[in-house]
mmCIF file of C-alpha atoms in Angstrom:
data_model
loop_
_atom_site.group_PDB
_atom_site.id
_atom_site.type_symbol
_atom_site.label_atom_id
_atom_site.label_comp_id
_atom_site.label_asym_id
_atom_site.label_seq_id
_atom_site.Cartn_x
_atom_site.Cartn_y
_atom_site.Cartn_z
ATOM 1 C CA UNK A 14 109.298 63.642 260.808
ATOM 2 C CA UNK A 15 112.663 62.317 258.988
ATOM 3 C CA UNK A 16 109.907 61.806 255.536
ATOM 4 C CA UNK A 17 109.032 65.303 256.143
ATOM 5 C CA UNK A 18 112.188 67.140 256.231
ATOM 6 C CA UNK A 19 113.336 64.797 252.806
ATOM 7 C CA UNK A 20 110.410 65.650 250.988
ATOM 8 C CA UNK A 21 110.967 69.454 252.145
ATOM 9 C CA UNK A 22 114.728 69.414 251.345
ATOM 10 C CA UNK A 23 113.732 67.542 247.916
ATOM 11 C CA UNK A 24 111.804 70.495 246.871
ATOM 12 C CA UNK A 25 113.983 73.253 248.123
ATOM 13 C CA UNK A 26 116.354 71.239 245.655
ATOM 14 C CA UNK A 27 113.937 70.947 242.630
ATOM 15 C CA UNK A 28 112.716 74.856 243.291
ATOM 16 C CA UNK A 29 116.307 75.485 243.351
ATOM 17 C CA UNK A 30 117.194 73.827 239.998
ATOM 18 C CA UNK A 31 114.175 74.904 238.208
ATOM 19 C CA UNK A 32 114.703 78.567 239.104
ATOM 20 C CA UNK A 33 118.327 78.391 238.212
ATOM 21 C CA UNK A 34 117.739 77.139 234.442
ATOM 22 C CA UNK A 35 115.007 79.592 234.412
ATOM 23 C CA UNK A 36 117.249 82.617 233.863
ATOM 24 C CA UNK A 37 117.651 84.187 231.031
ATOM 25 C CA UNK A 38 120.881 85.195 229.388
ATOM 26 C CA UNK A 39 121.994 88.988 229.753
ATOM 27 C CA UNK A 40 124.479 90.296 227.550
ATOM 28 C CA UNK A 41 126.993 92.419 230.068
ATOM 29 C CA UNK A 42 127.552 95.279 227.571
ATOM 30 C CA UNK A 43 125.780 96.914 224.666
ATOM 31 C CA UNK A 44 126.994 95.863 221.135
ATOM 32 C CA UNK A 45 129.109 98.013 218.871
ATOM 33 C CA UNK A 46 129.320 98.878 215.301
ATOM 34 C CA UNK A 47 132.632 97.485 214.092
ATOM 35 C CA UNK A 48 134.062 97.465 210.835
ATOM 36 C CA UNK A 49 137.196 95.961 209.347
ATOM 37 C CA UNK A 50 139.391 95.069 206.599
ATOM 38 C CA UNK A 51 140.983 91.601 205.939
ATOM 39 C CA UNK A 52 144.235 91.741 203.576
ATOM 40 C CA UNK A 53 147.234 89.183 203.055
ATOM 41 C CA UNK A 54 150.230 90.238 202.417
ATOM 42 C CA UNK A 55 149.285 94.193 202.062
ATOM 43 C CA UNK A 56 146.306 93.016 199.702
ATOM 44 C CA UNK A 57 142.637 93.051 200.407
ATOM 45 C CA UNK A 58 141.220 89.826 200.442
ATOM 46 C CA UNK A 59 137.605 88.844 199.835
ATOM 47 C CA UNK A 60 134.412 87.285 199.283
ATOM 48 C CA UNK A 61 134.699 84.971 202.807
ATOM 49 C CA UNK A 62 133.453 84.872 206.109
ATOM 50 C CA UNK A 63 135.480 86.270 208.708
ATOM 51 C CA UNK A 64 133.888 84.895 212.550
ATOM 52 C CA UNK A 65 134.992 86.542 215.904
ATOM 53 C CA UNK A 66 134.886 83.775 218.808
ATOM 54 C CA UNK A 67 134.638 86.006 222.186
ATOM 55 C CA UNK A 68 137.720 85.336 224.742
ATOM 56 C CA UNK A 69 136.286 86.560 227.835
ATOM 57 C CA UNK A 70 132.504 88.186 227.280
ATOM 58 C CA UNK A 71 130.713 89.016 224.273
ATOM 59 C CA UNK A 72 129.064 86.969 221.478
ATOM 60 C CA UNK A 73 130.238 85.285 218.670
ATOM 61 C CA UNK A 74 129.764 87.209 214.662
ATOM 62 C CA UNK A 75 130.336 86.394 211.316
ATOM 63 C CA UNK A 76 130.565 89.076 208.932
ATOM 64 C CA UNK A 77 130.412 88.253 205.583
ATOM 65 C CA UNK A 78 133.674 90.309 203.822
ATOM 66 C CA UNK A 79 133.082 92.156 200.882
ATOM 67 C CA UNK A 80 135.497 91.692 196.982
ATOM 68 C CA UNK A 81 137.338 95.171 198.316
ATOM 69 C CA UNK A 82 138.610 92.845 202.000
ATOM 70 C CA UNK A 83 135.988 95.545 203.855
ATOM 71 C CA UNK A 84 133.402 93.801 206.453
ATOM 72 C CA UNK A 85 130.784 95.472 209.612
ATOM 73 C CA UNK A 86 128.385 94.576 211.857
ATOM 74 C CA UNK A 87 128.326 94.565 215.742
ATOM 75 C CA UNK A 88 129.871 93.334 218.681
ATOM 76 C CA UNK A 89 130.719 93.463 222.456
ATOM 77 C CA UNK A 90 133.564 95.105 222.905
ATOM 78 C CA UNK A 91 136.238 92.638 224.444
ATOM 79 C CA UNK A 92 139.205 90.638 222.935
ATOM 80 C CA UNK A 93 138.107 87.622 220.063
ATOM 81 C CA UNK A 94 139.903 85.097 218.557
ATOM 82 C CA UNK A 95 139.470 85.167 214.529
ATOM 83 C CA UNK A 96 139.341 82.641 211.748
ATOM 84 C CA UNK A 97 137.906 82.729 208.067
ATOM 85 C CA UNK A 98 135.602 80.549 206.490
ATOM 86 C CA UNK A 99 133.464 79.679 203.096
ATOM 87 C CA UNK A 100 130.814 82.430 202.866
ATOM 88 C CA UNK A 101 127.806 82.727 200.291
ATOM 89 C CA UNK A 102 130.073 84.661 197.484
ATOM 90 C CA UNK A 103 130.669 82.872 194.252
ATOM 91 C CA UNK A 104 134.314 83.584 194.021
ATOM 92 C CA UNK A 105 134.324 82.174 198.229
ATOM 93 C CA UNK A 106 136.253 78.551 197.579
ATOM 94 C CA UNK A 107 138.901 79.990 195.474
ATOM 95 C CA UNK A 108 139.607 82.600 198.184
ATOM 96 C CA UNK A 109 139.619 80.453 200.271
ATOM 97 C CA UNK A 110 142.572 78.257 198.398
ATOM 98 C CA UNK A 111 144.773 81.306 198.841
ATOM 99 C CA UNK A 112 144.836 81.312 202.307
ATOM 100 C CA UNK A 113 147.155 79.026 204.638
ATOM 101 C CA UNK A 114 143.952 76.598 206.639
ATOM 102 C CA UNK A 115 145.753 77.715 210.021
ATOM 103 C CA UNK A 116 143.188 80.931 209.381
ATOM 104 C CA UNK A 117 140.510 78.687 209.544
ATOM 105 C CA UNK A 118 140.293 77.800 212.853
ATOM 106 C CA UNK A 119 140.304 80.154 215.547
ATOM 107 C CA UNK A 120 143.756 79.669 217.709
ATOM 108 C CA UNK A 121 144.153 81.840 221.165
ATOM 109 C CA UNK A 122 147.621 83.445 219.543
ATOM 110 C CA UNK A 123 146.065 85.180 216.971
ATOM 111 C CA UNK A 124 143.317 87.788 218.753
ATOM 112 C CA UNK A 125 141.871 91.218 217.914
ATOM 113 C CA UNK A 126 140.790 93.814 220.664
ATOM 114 C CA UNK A 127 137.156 95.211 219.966
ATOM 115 C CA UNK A 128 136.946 98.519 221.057
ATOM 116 C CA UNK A 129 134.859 101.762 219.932
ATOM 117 C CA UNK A 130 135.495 103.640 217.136
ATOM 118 C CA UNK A 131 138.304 100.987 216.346
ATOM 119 C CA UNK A 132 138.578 99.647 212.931
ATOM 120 C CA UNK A 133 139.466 95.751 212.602
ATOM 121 C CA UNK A 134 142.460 94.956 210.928
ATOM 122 C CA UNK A 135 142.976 90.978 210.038
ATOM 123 C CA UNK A 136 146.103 90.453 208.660
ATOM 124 C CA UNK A 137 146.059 86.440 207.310
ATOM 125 C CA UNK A 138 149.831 86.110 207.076
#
């Protein structure tokens, strides 16, 4: 009887796990169009990546940035932390030398709200 209820409680466990990994991830909200300009110092600034890291829900994006500091492309509206990276332009390293490195990781101080109709300002000062 005691081999019984083990081997019973030993697959209620391994139904249990199985089912549990089983689920598939579900994205709470529908993603946004967002667009956004990245300047320093007043100025656009260009040709890199710019990647939103989600703080509470959402996903993470990179959006390549354009020569004119302008980037879009879609997220889940929530707050992000921000940093900038190498992208596929040319001109991307010697951007990239402009910038102080603290932009290139994201840090919990420096956040952006994503919201509707809201355009993304990222200020690298």
């Amino acid at each position: 009887m005691a081999q019984m209820k083990l081997i019973a409680l030993t697959l209620a466990a391994f139904t249990l796990a199985v089912s549990g990994c089983s689920q598939p991830t579900r994205l709470n909200d529908a993603p946004i169009s967002v667009n956004g300009k990245v300047s320093q110092g007043g100025q656009p600034v260009g040709d890199l990546l710019v990647t939103f890291q989600p703080l509470e829900k959402g996903h993470p994006g990179n959006f390549p940035v354009n020569p004119d500091g302008t980037f879009q492309g879609e997220l889940i509206p929530g707050n992000y932390a921000y940093f900038v990276g190498k992208s596929a332009a040319p001109k991307s390293e010697a951007a990239l030398k402009k910038i102080d490195p603290k932009f290139y990781e994201p840090n919990l101080e420096r956040k952006v709200a994503v919201e509707d109709g809201q355009e993304l300002l990222i200020a690298l000062d």
